[in-house]
mmCIF file of C-alpha atoms in Angstrom:
data_model
loop_
_atom_site.group_PDB
_atom_site.id
_atom_site.type_symbol
_atom_site.label_atom_id
_atom_site.label_comp_id
_atom_site.label_asym_id
_atom_site.label_seq_id
_atom_site.Cartn_x
_atom_site.Cartn_y
_atom_site.Cartn_z
ATOM 1 C CA MET A 259 -21.301 -13.437 10.970
ATOM 2 C CA VAL A 260 -19.651 -12.499 14.135
ATOM 3 C CA ILE A 261 -21.491 -9.432 15.911
ATOM 4 C CA THR A 262 -20.611 -7.958 19.208
ATOM 5 C CA ILE A 263 -20.774 -4.433 20.747
ATOM 6 C CA LYS A 264 -18.881 -1.681 19.700
ATOM 7 C CA ASP A 265 -17.451 -0.727 23.116
ATOM 8 C CA ASP A 266 -17.924 -1.426 26.832
ATOM 9 C CA VAL A 267 -20.838 0.461 28.010
ATOM 10 C CA SER A 268 -22.671 1.241 31.147
ATOM 11 C CA TYR A 269 -26.548 2.308 31.097
ATOM 12 C CA GLU A 270 -28.652 3.146 34.071
ATOM 13 C CA VAL A 271 -32.305 3.598 34.619
ATOM 14 C CA GLU A 272 -34.785 4.144 37.523
ATOM 15 C CA ILE A 273 -37.892 2.336 37.666
ATOM 16 C CA LYS A 274 -40.228 3.066 40.703
ATOM 17 C CA LYS A 275 -37.352 4.110 43.048
ATOM 18 C CA SER A 276 -34.992 1.189 42.190
ATOM 19 C CA ARG A 277 -31.874 1.926 40.111
ATOM 20 C CA PHE A 278 -30.914 -0.646 37.535
ATOM 21 C CA ILE A 279 -27.484 -0.280 36.223
ATOM 22 C CA CYS A 280 -26.687 -2.135 33.063
ATOM 23 C CA GLN A 281 -22.901 -2.756 32.182
ATOM 24 C CA LEU A 282 -21.947 -4.569 29.089
ATOM 25 C CA LYS A 283 -18.332 -5.862 28.546
ATOM 26 C CA ARG A 284 -16.595 -7.331 25.525
ATOM 27 C CA VAL A 285 -15.163 -10.724 26.848
ATOM 28 C CA THR A 286 -13.338 -13.716 25.045
ATOM 29 C CA SER A 287 -13.741 -16.423 27.701
ATOM 30 C CA GLN A 288 -15.698 -17.695 30.563
ATOM 31 C CA GLU A 289 -12.989 -16.602 32.792
ATOM 32 C CA ASP A 290 -12.938 -13.045 31.581
ATOM 33 C CA ALA A 291 -16.949 -12.887 32.230
ATOM 34 C CA ARG A 292 -16.600 -14.334 35.850
ATOM 35 C CA ALA A 293 -13.865 -11.766 36.530
ATOM 36 C CA PHE A 294 -16.058 -9.072 35.068
ATOM 37 C CA ILE A 295 -18.988 -9.961 37.229
ATOM 38 C CA ALA A 296 -16.672 -10.258 40.321
ATOM 39 C CA ALA A 297 -15.266 -6.767 39.838
ATOM 40 C CA VAL A 298 -19.032 -5.321 39.380
ATOM 41 C CA LYS A 299 -20.097 -6.941 42.449
ATOM 42 C CA LYS A 300 -17.027 -5.475 44.366
ATOM 43 C CA GLU A 301 -17.723 -1.962 42.891
ATOM 44 C CA HIS A 302 -21.429 -2.152 43.819
ATOM 45 C CA ARG A 303 -21.089 -4.272 46.924
ATOM 46 C CA LEU A 304 -24.068 -2.649 48.682
ATOM 47 C CA ALA A 305 -26.596 -3.218 45.792
ATOM 48 C CA ASN A 306 -29.461 -5.950 46.461
ATOM 49 C CA HIS A 307 -28.925 -8.038 43.192
ATOM 50 C CA HIS A 308 -26.538 -8.411 40.518
ATOM 51 C CA CYS A 309 -28.110 -10.319 37.555
ATOM 52 C CA THR A 310 -25.875 -11.587 34.729
ATOM 53 C CA ALA A 311 -25.973 -13.261 31.394
ATOM 54 C CA TYR A 312 -23.364 -13.742 28.605
ATOM 55 C CA THR A 313 -22.751 -15.257 25.416
ATOM 56 C CA LEU A 314 -19.437 -16.718 23.797
ATOM 57 C CA GLY A 315 -18.328 -18.111 20.615
ATOM 58 C CA GLU A 316 -18.798 -17.215 16.939
ATOM 59 C CA HIS A 317 -22.340 -18.967 17.125
ATOM 60 C CA GLN A 318 -23.206 -18.156 20.803
ATOM 61 C CA GLU A 319 -22.096 -21.694 21.444
ATOM 62 C CA ILE A 320 -21.694 -20.735 25.287
ATOM 63 C CA GLN A 321 -24.795 -19.086 26.880
ATOM 64 C CA ARG A 322 -24.947 -18.490 30.810
ATOM 65 C CA SER A 323 -27.280 -16.478 32.840
ATOM 66 C CA SER A 324 -28.107 -15.943 36.497
ATOM 67 C CA ASP A 325 -30.991 -14.309 38.144
ATOM 68 C CA GLY A 326 -28.831 -13.061 41.070
ATOM 69 C CA GLY A 327 -31.440 -13.577 43.938
ATOM 70 C CA GLU A 328 -34.409 -12.248 41.972
ATOM 71 C CA PRO A 329 -37.470 -14.638 41.298
ATOM 72 C CA SER A 330 -36.621 -17.445 39.054
ATOM 73 C CA GLY A 331 -36.865 -16.639 35.199
ATOM 74 C CA THR A 332 -37.201 -12.780 35.883
ATOM 75 C CA ALA A 333 -33.814 -11.503 35.233
ATOM 76 C CA GLY A 334 -31.014 -13.668 33.686
ATOM 77 C CA VAL A 335 -32.962 -15.412 31.034
ATOM 78 C CA PRO A 336 -34.554 -12.014 29.822
ATOM 79 C CA MET A 337 -31.139 -10.645 29.750
ATOM 80 C CA LEU A 338 -29.810 -13.528 27.861
ATOM 81 C CA GLU A 339 -32.742 -13.481 25.295
ATOM 82 C CA MET A 340 -31.847 -9.733 24.698
ATOM 83 C CA LEU A 341 -28.301 -10.721 23.715
ATOM 84 C CA LYS A 342 -29.474 -13.590 21.465
ATOM 85 C CA LYS A 343 -32.165 -10.925 19.874
ATOM 86 C CA TYR A 344 -29.415 -8.921 18.621
ATOM 87 C CA GLY A 345 -27.000 -11.596 17.667
ATOM 88 C CA ILE A 346 -24.396 -10.436 19.869
ATOM 89 C CA THR A 347 -21.572 -12.721 21.064
ATOM 90 C CA ASN A 348 -18.469 -12.467 23.323
ATOM 91 C CA VAL A 349 -20.248 -10.044 25.618
ATOM 92 C CA CYS A 350 -21.071 -10.352 29.496
ATOM 93 C CA ALA A 351 -24.121 -8.199 30.687
ATOM 94 C CA VAL A 352 -24.436 -7.482 34.525
ATOM 95 C CA VAL A 353 -27.407 -5.461 35.680
ATOM 96 C CA THR A 354 -27.140 -4.171 39.181
ATOM 97 C CA ARG A 355 -30.236 -3.479 41.314
ATOM 98 C CA TYR A 356 -30.543 -1.234 44.280
ATOM 99 C CA PHE A 357 -34.025 -1.856 45.486
ATOM 100 C CA GLY A 358 -36.091 1.171 46.047
ATOM 101 C CA GLY A 359 -38.834 -0.499 48.230
ATOM 102 C CA ILE A 360 -41.513 -0.948 45.648
ATOM 103 C CA LYS A 361 -41.924 -4.318 44.189
ATOM 104 C CA LEU A 362 -42.241 -4.615 40.587
ATOM 105 C CA GLY A 363 -43.693 -8.077 40.054
ATOM 106 C CA SER A 364 -42.634 -10.755 37.651
ATOM 107 C CA GLY A 365 -43.586 -8.977 34.466
ATOM 108 C CA GLY A 366 -42.219 -5.737 35.734
ATOM 109 C CA LEU A 367 -38.809 -7.237 36.525
ATOM 110 C CA ILE A 368 -38.600 -8.908 33.312
ATOM 111 C CA ARG A 369 -39.234 -5.654 31.607
ATOM 112 C CA ALA A 370 -36.720 -3.883 33.674
ATOM 113 C CA TYR A 371 -33.707 -6.360 33.214
ATOM 114 C CA ALA A 372 -34.467 -7.030 29.569
ATOM 115 C CA GLY A 373 -35.132 -3.356 28.918
ATOM 116 C CA SER A 374 -32.022 -1.860 30.659
ATOM 117 C CA VAL A 375 -30.002 -4.500 28.430
ATOM 118 C CA ASN A 376 -31.875 -3.318 25.291
ATOM 119 C CA GLU A 377 -31.135 0.127 25.997
ATOM 120 C CA ALA A 378 -27.381 -0.206 26.554
ATOM 121 C CA ILE A 379 -26.980 -2.211 23.389
ATOM 122 C CA LYS A 380 -28.846 0.644 21.385
ATOM 123 C CA THR A 381 -26.724 3.024 23.153
ATOM 124 C CA VAL A 382 -23.390 1.724 22.233
ATOM 125 C CA GLY A 383 -24.171 -0.007 19.049
ATOM 126 C CA ARG A 384 -22.825 -3.027 17.240
ATOM 127 C CA VAL A 385 -20.028 -4.118 15.001
ATOM 128 C CA VAL A 386 -19.442 -7.061 12.576
ATOM 129 C CA LEU A 387 -16.257 -8.765 13.172
ATOM 130 C CA VAL A 388 -14.948 -9.607 9.350
ATOM 131 C CA GLU A 389 -11.898 -11.739 8.643
ATOM 132 C CA GLN A 390 -9.785 -10.102 5.938
ATOM 133 C CA ILE A 391 -6.668 -11.741 4.040
ATOM 134 C CA ALA A 392 -3.828 -9.444 2.549
ATOM 135 C CA LEU A 393 -3.249 -9.634 -1.382
ATOM 136 C CA HIS A 394 0.128 -8.735 -2.758
ATOM 137 C CA LEU A 395 -0.217 -7.452 -6.527
ATOM 138 C CA GLU A 396 2.702 -7.229 -8.770
ATOM 139 C CA LEU A 397 2.018 -5.428 -12.051
ATOM 140 C CA GLU A 398 3.563 -3.171 -14.731
ATOM 141 C CA TYR A 399 3.379 0.647 -14.578
ATOM 142 C CA ALA A 400 0.827 0.887 -17.580
ATOM 143 C CA GLN A 401 -1.618 -1.416 -15.568
ATOM 144 C CA PHE A 402 -1.560 0.695 -12.438
ATOM 145 C CA ASP A 403 -4.150 3.070 -13.337
ATOM 146 C CA ARG A 404 -6.713 0.575 -14.469
ATOM 147 C CA LEU A 405 -6.100 -1.157 -11.063
ATOM 148 C CA GLN A 406 -6.396 1.829 -8.940
ATOM 149 C CA HIS A 407 -9.809 2.582 -10.838
ATOM 150 C CA LEU A 408 -10.910 -1.213 -10.038
ATOM 151 C CA LEU A 409 -9.892 -0.871 -6.463
ATOM 152 C CA GLN A 410 -11.755 2.491 -6.046
ATOM 153 C CA VAL A 411 -15.214 1.046 -7.724
ATOM 154 C CA GLU A 412 -14.586 -1.859 -5.174
ATOM 155 C CA LYS A 413 -14.065 0.402 -2.425
ATOM 156 C CA ILE A 414 -10.861 -1.509 -1.455
ATOM 157 C CA PRO A 415 -8.118 0.809 -0.117
ATOM 158 C CA ILE A 416 -4.398 0.166 -1.192
ATOM 159 C CA VAL A 417 -2.434 -0.291 2.100
ATOM 160 C CA LYS A 418 1.068 -0.280 0.873
ATOM 161 C CA SER A 419 2.501 0.569 -2.784
ATOM 162 C CA ASP A 420 6.157 0.390 -4.049
ATOM 163 C CA PHE A 421 7.162 1.635 -7.366
ATOM 164 C CA SER A 422 10.493 0.304 -8.336
ATOM 165 C CA SER A 423 11.021 -1.852 -11.485
ATOM 166 C CA VAL A 424 7.478 -3.007 -11.316
ATOM 167 C CA VAL A 425 4.693 -1.853 -9.260
ATOM 168 C CA THR A 426 3.708 -3.630 -5.974
ATOM 169 C CA VAL A 427 0.432 -3.197 -4.340
ATOM 170 C CA GLU A 428 -0.911 -4.503 -1.086
ATOM 171 C CA ILE A 429 -4.508 -4.583 -0.212
ATOM 172 C CA PHE A 430 -7.034 -6.443 2.477
ATOM 173 C CA ILE A 431 -10.067 -7.919 1.143
ATOM 174 C CA ASP A 432 -12.753 -9.903 3.107
ATOM 175 C CA GLU A 433 -12.137 -13.364 3.056
ATOM 176 C CA SER A 434 -15.416 -14.370 1.953
ATOM 177 C CA ALA A 435 -15.067 -12.183 -1.232
ATOM 178 C CA GLN A 436 -11.622 -13.440 -2.090
ATOM 179 C CA THR A 437 -12.361 -15.817 -4.842
ATOM 180 C CA SER A 438 -14.844 -13.660 -6.792
ATOM 181 C CA PHE A 439 -12.308 -10.750 -6.607
ATOM 182 C CA LEU A 440 -9.406 -13.023 -7.744
ATOM 183 C CA SER A 441 -11.595 -13.994 -10.744
ATOM 184 C CA VAL A 442 -12.285 -10.242 -11.720
ATOM 185 C CA LEU A 443 -8.440 -9.575 -11.569
ATOM 186 C CA THR A 444 -7.724 -12.527 -13.576
ATOM 187 C CA GLU A 445 -10.514 -11.623 -16.152
ATOM 188 C CA LYS A 446 -9.501 -7.855 -16.329
ATOM 189 C CA PHE A 447 -5.779 -8.224 -16.682
ATOM 190 C CA ALA A 448 -5.500 -11.328 -18.671
ATOM 191 C CA GLY A 449 -3.599 -12.921 -15.886
ATOM 192 C CA LYS A 450 -0.970 -10.715 -16.139
ATOM 193 C CA ILE A 451 -0.938 -9.739 -12.619
ATOM 194 C CA LYS A 452 1.108 -11.515 -10.091
ATOM 195 C CA ILE A 453 -0.839 -12.312 -7.056
ATOM 196 C CA THR A 454 0.174 -13.826 -3.566
ATOM 197 C CA THR A 455 -1.763 -14.078 -0.592
ATOM 198 C CA GLY A 456 -0.283 -12.866 2.872
ATOM 199 C CA ILE A 457 -1.407 -12.541 6.530
ATOM 200 C CA LYS A 458 -5.101 -12.699 7.753
ATOM 201 C CA HIS A 459 -6.539 -10.214 10.361
ATOM 202 C CA ARG A 460 -9.964 -9.069 11.821
ATOM 203 C CA VAL A 461 -11.568 -5.866 11.246
ATOM 204 C CA GLU A 462 -14.718 -4.209 12.970
ATOM 205 C CA VAL A 463 -17.346 -2.907 10.575
ATOM 206 C CA ASP A 464 -20.326 -0.985 11.895
ATOM 207 C CA PHE A 465 -23.346 -3.339 11.949
ATOM 208 C CA ASP A 466 -26.159 -2.402 9.427
ATOM 209 C CA PRO A 467 -29.469 -2.992 11.127
ATOM 210 C CA SER A 468 -31.202 -3.651 7.886
ATOM 211 C CA ALA A 469 -29.021 -6.536 7.203
ATOM 212 C CA PRO A 470 -30.190 -9.955 7.947
ATOM 213 C CA LEU A 471 -28.805 -11.833 11.030
#
């Protein structure tokens, strides 16, 4: 399961007169992440700290973090742990701090940096990236109503249809469900529907917080 943020987002909080600005951006490579970090540093060139964390790969294979001048272990790692906690990948987090004159201590810094990432994620929400495959179905007119009913039950929309000498229907189905769905089709229509596979694509579905990671 590949989970990422729904969109890029910025979240700001003030803690003991220090401003913490958390920006999350979807990225696809370390080059993307580095470019985003550089852009944030340029945008907030007068800030005291720019702390960063990012994860890349379908299983968060690449993980990087930086404390950006804060005491070791008080910023980058807590930010990275928050990304890992939510199972998020292909995301770069930058928390910019404008120091307000009051020291927070190690515990306060950890809570501030991890907390700002946490709130930014909750603000924007998460999506699951699902691989789907196109199925082209060819059937007789007399079979169409039954097929349409089955697709409604399975909550699979018809992408395209054509009614000529026979009926042709195009649908997209989750790749993980392809085998079981084809078995259902074969059983219900006694193998009388012609099925061919087409292109694959990836869709974004809102993440269900109750679902296991």
